[in-house]
XYZ file of C-alpha atoms in Angstrom:
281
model
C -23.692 -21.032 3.075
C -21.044 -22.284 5.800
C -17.734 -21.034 4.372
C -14.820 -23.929 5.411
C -11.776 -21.900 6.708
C -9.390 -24.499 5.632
C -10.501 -24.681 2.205
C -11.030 -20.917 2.002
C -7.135 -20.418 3.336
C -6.163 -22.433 0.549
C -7.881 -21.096 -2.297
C -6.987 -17.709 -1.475
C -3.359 -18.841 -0.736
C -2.644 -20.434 -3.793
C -3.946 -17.796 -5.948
C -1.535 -15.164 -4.434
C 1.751 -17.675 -4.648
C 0.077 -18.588 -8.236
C 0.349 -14.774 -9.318
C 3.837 -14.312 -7.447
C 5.347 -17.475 -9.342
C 3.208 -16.045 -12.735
C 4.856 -13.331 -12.875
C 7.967 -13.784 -10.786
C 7.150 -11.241 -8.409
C 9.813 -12.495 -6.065
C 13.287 -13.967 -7.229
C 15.906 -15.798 -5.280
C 18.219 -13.461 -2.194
C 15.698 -10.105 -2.837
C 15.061 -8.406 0.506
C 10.917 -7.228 0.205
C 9.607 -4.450 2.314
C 6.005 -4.803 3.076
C 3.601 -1.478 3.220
C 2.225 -2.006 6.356
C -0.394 0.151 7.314
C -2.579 -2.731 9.863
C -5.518 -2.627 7.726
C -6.856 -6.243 6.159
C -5.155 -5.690 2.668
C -1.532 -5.293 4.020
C -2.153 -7.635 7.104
C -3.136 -10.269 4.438
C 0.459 -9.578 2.357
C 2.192 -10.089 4.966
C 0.967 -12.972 6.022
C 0.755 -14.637 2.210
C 4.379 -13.229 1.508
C 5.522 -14.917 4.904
C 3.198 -18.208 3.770
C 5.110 -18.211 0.624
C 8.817 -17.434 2.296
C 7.759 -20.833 4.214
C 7.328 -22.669 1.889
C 9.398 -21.241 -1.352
C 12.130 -23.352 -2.425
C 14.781 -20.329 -2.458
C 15.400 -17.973 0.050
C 14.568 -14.180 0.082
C 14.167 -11.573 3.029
C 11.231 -9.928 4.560
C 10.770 -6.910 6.701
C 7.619 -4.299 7.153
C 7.609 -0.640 7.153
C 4.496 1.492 8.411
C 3.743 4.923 8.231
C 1.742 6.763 10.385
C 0.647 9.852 8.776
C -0.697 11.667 11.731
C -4.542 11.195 12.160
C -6.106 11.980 15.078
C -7.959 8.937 16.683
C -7.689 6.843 13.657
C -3.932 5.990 13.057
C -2.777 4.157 16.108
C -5.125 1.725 15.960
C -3.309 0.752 12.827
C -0.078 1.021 13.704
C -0.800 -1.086 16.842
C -2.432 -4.329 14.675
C 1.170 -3.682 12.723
C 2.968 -3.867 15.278
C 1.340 -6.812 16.523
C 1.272 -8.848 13.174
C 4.737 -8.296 12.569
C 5.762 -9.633 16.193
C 3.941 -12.555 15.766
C 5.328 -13.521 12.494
C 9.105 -12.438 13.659
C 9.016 -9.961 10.991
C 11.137 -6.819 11.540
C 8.659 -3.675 11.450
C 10.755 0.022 10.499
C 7.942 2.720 12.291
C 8.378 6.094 10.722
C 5.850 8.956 10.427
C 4.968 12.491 8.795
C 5.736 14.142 12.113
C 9.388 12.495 12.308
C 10.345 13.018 8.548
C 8.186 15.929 7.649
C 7.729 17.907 10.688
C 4.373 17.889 10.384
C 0.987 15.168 10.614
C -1.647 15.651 8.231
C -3.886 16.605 10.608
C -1.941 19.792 10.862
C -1.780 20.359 6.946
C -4.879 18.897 5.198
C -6.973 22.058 4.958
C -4.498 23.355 2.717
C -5.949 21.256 0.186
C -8.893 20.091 -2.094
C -8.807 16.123 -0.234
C -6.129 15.140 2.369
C -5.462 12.326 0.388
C -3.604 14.587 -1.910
C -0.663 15.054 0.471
C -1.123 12.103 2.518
C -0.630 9.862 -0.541
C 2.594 12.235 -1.676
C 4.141 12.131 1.537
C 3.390 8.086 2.415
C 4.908 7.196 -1.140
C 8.137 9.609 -0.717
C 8.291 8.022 3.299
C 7.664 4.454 2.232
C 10.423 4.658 -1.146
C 12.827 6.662 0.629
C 13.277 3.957 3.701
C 12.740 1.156 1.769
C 15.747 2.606 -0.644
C 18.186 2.952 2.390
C 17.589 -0.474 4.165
C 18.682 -1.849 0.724
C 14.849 -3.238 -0.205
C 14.387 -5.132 -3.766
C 10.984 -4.357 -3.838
C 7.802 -2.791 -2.350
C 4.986 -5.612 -1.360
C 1.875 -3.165 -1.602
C -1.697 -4.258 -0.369
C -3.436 -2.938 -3.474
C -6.395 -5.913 -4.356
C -8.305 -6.099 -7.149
C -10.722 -3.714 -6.317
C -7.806 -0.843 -5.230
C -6.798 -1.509 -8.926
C -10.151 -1.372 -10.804
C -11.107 1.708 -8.982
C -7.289 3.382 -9.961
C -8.008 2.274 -13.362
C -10.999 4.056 -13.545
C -9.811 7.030 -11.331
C -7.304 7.945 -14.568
C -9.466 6.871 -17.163
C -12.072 9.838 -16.255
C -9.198 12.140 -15.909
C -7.702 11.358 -18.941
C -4.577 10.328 -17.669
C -3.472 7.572 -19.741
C 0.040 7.869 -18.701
C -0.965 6.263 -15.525
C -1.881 3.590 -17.451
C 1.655 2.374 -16.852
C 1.620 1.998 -13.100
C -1.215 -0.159 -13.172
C -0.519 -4.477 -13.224
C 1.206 -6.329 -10.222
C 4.683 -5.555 -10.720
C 6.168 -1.870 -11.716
C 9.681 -2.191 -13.285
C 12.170 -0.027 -11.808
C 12.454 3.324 -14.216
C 14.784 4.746 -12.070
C 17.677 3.510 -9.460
C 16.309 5.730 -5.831
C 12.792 4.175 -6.928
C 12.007 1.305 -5.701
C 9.600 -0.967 -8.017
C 6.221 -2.043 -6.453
C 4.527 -5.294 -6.448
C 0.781 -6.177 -5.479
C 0.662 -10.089 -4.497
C -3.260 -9.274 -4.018
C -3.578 -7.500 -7.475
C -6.600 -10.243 -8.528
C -7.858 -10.722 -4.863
C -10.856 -9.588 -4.401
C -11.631 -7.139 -1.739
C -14.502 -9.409 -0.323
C -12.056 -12.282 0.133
C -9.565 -10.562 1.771
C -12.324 -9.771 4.478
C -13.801 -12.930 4.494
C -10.083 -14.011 5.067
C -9.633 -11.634 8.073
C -12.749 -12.755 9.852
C -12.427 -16.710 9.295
C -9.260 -16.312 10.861
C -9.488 -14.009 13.310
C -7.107 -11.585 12.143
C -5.883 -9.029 14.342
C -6.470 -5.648 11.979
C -7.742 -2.387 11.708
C -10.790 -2.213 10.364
C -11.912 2.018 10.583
C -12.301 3.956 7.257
C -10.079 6.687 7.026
C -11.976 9.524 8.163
C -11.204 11.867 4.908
C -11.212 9.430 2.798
C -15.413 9.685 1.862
C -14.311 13.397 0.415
C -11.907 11.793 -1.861
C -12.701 10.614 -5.982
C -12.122 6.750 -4.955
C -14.105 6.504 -2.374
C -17.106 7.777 -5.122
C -16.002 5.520 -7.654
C -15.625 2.419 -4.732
C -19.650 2.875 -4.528
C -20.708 3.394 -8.003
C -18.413 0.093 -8.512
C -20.164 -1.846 -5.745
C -23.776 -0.870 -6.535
C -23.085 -1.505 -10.076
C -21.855 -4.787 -9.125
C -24.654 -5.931 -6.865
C -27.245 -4.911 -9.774
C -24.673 -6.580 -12.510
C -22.751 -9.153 -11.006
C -19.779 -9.308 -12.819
C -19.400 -6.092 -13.676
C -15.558 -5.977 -11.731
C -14.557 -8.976 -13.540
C -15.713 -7.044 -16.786
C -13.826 -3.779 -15.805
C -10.563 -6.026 -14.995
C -10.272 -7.896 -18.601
C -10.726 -5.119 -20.001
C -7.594 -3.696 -18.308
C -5.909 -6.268 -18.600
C -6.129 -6.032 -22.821
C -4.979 -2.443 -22.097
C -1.642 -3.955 -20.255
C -0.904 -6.030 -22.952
C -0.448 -3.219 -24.965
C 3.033 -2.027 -24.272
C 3.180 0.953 -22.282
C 5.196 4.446 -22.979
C 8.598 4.390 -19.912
C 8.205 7.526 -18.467
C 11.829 9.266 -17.730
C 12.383 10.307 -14.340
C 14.734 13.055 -13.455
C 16.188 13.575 -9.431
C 14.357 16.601 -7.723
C 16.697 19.566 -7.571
C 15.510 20.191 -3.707
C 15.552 16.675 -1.959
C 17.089 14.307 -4.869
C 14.333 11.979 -4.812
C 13.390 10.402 -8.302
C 9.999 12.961 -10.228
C 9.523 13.127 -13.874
C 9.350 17.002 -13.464
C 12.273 19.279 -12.229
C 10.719 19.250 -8.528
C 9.150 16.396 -6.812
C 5.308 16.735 -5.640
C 6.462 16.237 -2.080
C 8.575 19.527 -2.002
C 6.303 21.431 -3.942
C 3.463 20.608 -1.129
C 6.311 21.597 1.302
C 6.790 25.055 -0.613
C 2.971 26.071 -0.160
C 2.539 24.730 3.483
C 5.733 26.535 4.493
């Protein structure tokens, strides 16, 4: 069946500006830094955030940051369709990386651990708050769809980790005043749409897996999700009201403390970023 582009753009359009004006993702004179990484999922929040800055009826600001965490081969194909997005939306783009904050890319540092996406996902949170915090930034426009969310959901749910529970819907509050609160303007897109989107339009994006990321938990539960779903369709719709009676249910506010080494917000005495810095140094 001949999928209209037109009709397609609009559909998925309006349900992102639907969920931003929902739940008020966006209010009048915030500035919102987008986590750019060039992949489909943050390519498509920008563009939808700058679709909705268009054609809001109150101003706000927009800028992009992107990360590159050091991958050999993989990353600066990402960074490049960020680049390149941002330019031709006239969106300011802040480049940082592990090597320039941290001293050191992951490549250098993964085999230290159980899955790279241990410290890359410490290090790219810390990078992406800390910047965002000092260029004055409301809020943090992830590109977490509903998939990302379902397979998060499920990620703590076999762990255990209920406490998680309270990251999960598309806005975090702000529990603490160095972290910046999150929102995910593609929290009920579907990953499939937001592909479908890239291709009708030609979107300029990066479209490699990450190569550690088939060690990692998600990428496990990504399949079992997907071949579940193509034997039970509906399976992700399922999964999502179910965690969506869970949100309802109001949530325990975790306390956050500052880290006695770097000062950046952790709910322990040390934050997990200088902890990995302790056993890699």
């Amino acid at each position: 069946m001949k999928i209209e582009k037109e009709e397609f753009n609009k559909k998925i359009f309006s349900r992102i500006n639907r969920l931003i004006d929902d739940y008020q993702l966006i209010k009048e004179e915030e500035k919102i830094a987008v986590a750019l990484s060039g992949g489909k999922d943050s390519v498509l929040t920008l563009h939808a955030l700058h679709d909705y800055q268009m054609n809001a009826d109150f101003d706000f600001d927009l800028l992009a940051i992107s990360v590159d965490e050091g991958i050999e081969g993989y990353r600066q194909h990402g960074i490049d369709s960020a680049v390149r997005n941002a330019e031709l939306l006239d969106i300011p783009l802040i480049q940082k990386s592990f090597k320039c904050e941290e001293g050191f890319a992951l490549d250098d540092i993964y085999s230290n651990f159980k899955s790279a996406c241990i410290p890359c996902g410490v290090f790219r949170r810390t990078i992406l708050n800390k910047t965002a915090y000092d260029v004055g930034a409301d809020k943090i426009a992830t590109g977490h769809n509903l998939d990302d969310e379902i397979q998060s959901f499920l990620m703590s749910f076999s762990r255990g980790d209920t406490v998680k529970f309270s990251k999960f819907g598309p806005e975090l509050e702000q529990i603490h005043e160095k972290l910046v609160p999150r929102i995910k303007p593609l929290w009920n897109t579907p990953e499939k749409d937001v592909g479908t989107w890239a291709v009708l339009n030609g979107i300029d994006i990066h479209l490699a897996e990450c190569p550690y990321s088939s060690l990692s938990l998600r990428a496990k539960i990504k399949e079992f999700l997907n071949n579940t779903e193509s034997k039970h369709p509906g399976t992700k719709e399922n999964v999502m009201n179910s965690f969506i009676k869970i949100l309802d249910v109001e949530a325990t506010s975790t306390v956050l403390n500052e880290c006695e080494n770097c000062g950046e917000p952790t709910s322990g005495r040390i934050c997990k970023a200088c902890e990995i810095r302790e056993t890699i140094a």
